[in-house]
PDB file of C-alpha atoms in Angstrom:
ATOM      1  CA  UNK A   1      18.995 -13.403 -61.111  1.00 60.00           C
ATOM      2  CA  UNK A   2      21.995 -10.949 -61.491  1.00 59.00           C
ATOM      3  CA  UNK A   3      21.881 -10.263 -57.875  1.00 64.00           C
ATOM      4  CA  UNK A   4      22.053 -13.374 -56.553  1.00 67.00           C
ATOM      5  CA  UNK A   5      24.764 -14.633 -59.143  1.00 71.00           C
ATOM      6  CA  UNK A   6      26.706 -11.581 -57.667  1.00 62.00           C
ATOM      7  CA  UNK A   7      26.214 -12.276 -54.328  1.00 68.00           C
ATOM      8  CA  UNK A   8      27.313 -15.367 -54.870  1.00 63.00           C
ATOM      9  CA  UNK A   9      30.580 -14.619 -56.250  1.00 69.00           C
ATOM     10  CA  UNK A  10      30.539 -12.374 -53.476  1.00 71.00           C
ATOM     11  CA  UNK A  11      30.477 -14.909 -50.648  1.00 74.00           C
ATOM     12  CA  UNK A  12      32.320 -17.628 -52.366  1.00 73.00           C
ATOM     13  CA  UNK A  13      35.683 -15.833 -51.868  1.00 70.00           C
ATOM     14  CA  UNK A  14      34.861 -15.612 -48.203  1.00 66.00           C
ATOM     15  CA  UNK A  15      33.722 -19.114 -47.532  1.00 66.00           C
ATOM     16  CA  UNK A  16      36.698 -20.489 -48.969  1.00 62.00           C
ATOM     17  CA  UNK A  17      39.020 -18.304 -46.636  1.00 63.00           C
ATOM     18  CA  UNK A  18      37.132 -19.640 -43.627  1.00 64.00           C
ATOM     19  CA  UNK A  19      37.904 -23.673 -45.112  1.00 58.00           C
ATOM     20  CA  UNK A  20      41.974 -22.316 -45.667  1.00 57.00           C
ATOM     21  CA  UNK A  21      41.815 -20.445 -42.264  1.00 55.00           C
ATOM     22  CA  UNK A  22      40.509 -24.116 -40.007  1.00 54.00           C
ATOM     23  CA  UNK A  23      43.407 -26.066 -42.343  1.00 55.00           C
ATOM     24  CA  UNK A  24      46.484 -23.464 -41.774  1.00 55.00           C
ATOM     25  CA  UNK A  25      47.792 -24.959 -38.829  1.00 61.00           C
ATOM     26  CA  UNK A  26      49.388 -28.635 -38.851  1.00 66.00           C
ATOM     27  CA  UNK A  27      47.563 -30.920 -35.989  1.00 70.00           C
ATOM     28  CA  UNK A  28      49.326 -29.809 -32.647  1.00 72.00           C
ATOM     29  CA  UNK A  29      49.405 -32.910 -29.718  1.00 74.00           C
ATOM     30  CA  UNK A  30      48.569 -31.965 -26.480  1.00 80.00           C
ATOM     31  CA  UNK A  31      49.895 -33.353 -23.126  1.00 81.00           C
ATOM     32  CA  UNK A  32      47.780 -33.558 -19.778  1.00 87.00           C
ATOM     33  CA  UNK A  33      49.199 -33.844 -16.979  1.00 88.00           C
ATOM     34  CA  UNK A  34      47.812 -35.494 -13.390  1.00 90.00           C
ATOM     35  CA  UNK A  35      48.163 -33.646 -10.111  1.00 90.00           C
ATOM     36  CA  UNK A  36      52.005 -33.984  -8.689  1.00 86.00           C
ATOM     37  CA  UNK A  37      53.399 -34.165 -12.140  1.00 84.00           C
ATOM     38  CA  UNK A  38      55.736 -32.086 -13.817  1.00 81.00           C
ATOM     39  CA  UNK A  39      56.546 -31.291 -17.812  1.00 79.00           C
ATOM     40  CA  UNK A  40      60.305 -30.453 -17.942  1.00 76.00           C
ATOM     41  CA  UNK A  41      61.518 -28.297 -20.448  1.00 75.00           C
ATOM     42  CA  UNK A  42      65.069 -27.887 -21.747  1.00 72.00           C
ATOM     43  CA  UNK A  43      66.211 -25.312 -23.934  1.00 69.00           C
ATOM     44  CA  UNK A  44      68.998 -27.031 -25.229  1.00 69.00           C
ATOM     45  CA  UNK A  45      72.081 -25.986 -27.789  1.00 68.00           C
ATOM     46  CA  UNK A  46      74.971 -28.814 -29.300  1.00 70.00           C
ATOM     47  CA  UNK A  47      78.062 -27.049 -28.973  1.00 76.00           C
ATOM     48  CA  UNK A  48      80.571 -28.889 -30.477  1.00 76.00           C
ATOM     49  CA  UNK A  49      83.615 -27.605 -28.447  1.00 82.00           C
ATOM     50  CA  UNK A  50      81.997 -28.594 -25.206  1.00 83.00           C
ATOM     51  CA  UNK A  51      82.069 -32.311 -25.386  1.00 83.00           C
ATOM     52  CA  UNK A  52      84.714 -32.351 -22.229  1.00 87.00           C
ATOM     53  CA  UNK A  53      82.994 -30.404 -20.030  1.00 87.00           C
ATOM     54  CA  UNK A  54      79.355 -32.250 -20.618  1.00 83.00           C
ATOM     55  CA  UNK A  55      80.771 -35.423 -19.940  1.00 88.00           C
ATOM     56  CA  UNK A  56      82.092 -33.910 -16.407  1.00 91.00           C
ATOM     57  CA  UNK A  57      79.043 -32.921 -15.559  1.00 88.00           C
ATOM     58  CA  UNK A  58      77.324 -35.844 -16.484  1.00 87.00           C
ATOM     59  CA  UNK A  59      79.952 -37.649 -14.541  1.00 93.00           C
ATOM     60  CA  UNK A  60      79.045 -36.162 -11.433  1.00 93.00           C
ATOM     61  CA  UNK A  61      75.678 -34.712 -11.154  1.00 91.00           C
ATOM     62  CA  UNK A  62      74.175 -38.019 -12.086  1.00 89.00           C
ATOM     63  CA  UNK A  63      75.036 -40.101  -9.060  1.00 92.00           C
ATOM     64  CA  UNK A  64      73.810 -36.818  -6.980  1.00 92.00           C
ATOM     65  CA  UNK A  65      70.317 -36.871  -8.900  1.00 91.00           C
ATOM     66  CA  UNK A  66      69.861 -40.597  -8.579  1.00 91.00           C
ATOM     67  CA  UNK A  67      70.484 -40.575  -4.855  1.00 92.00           C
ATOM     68  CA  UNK A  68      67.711 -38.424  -4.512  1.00 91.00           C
ATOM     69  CA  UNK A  69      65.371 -40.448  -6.873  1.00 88.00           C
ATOM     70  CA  UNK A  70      65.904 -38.467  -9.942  1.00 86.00           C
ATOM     71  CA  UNK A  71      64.374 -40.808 -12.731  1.00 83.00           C
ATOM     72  CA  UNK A  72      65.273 -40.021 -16.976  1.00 80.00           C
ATOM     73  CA  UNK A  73      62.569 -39.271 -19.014  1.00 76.00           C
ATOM     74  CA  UNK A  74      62.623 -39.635 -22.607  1.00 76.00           C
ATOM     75  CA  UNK A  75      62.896 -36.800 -24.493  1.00 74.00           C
ATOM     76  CA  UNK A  76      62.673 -35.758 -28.492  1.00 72.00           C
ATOM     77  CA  UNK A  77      64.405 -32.936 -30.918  1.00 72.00           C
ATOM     78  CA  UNK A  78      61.460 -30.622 -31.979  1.00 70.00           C
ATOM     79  CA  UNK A  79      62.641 -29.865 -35.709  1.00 72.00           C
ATOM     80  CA  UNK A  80      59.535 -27.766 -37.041  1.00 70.00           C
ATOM     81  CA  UNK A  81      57.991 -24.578 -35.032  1.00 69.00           C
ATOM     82  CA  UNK A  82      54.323 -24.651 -35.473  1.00 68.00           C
ATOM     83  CA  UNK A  83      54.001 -21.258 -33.723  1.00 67.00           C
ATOM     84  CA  UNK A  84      55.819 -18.404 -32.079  1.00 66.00           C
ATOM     85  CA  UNK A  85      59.802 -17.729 -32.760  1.00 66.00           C
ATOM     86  CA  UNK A  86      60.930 -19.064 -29.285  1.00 63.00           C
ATOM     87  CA  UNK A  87      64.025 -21.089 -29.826  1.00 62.00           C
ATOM     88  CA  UNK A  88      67.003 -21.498 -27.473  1.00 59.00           C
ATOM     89  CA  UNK A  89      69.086 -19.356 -29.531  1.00 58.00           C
ATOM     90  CA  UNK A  90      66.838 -16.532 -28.987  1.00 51.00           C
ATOM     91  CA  UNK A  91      66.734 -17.490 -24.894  1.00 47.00           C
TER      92      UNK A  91
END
């Protein structure tokens, strides 16, 4: 009887790290893309003093990209890191 209440105790510990270990990371979504498709990432910083010279280049590269069929995607800020310490600061 002894043994088995130790064992017990033994495993329990053990069993309950396993549950914590399959809940530690938050549900990641993952994209799938079809053959001839690209995923686009930009790295990109808000620098407040370069309002000027975005709007210049906004001003004429767009025209450029749309003559050659460049089409906007939508995009969204990514405000928690899940994994890793890659951020564009560190690029």
């Amino acid at each position: 009887m002894f043994h088995k209440t130790l064992r017990l105790w033994a495993i329990t510990p053990l069993l309950l790290l396993q549950v914590f270990a399959l809940q530690a990371q938050p549900k990641i979504d993952t994209i799938s893309l079809q053959k001839g498709q690209i995923l686009d990432l930009l790295f990109l910083s808000q620098n407040p003093d370069i309002e000027e010279a975005r709007q210049s280049y906004f001003q004429v590269a767009f025209p450029v990209a749309n003559r050659f069929s460049y089409q906007g995607l939508p995009g969204f800020r990514i405000t928690d890191h899940v994994q890793g310490n890659h951020r564009p600061s560190f690029l």
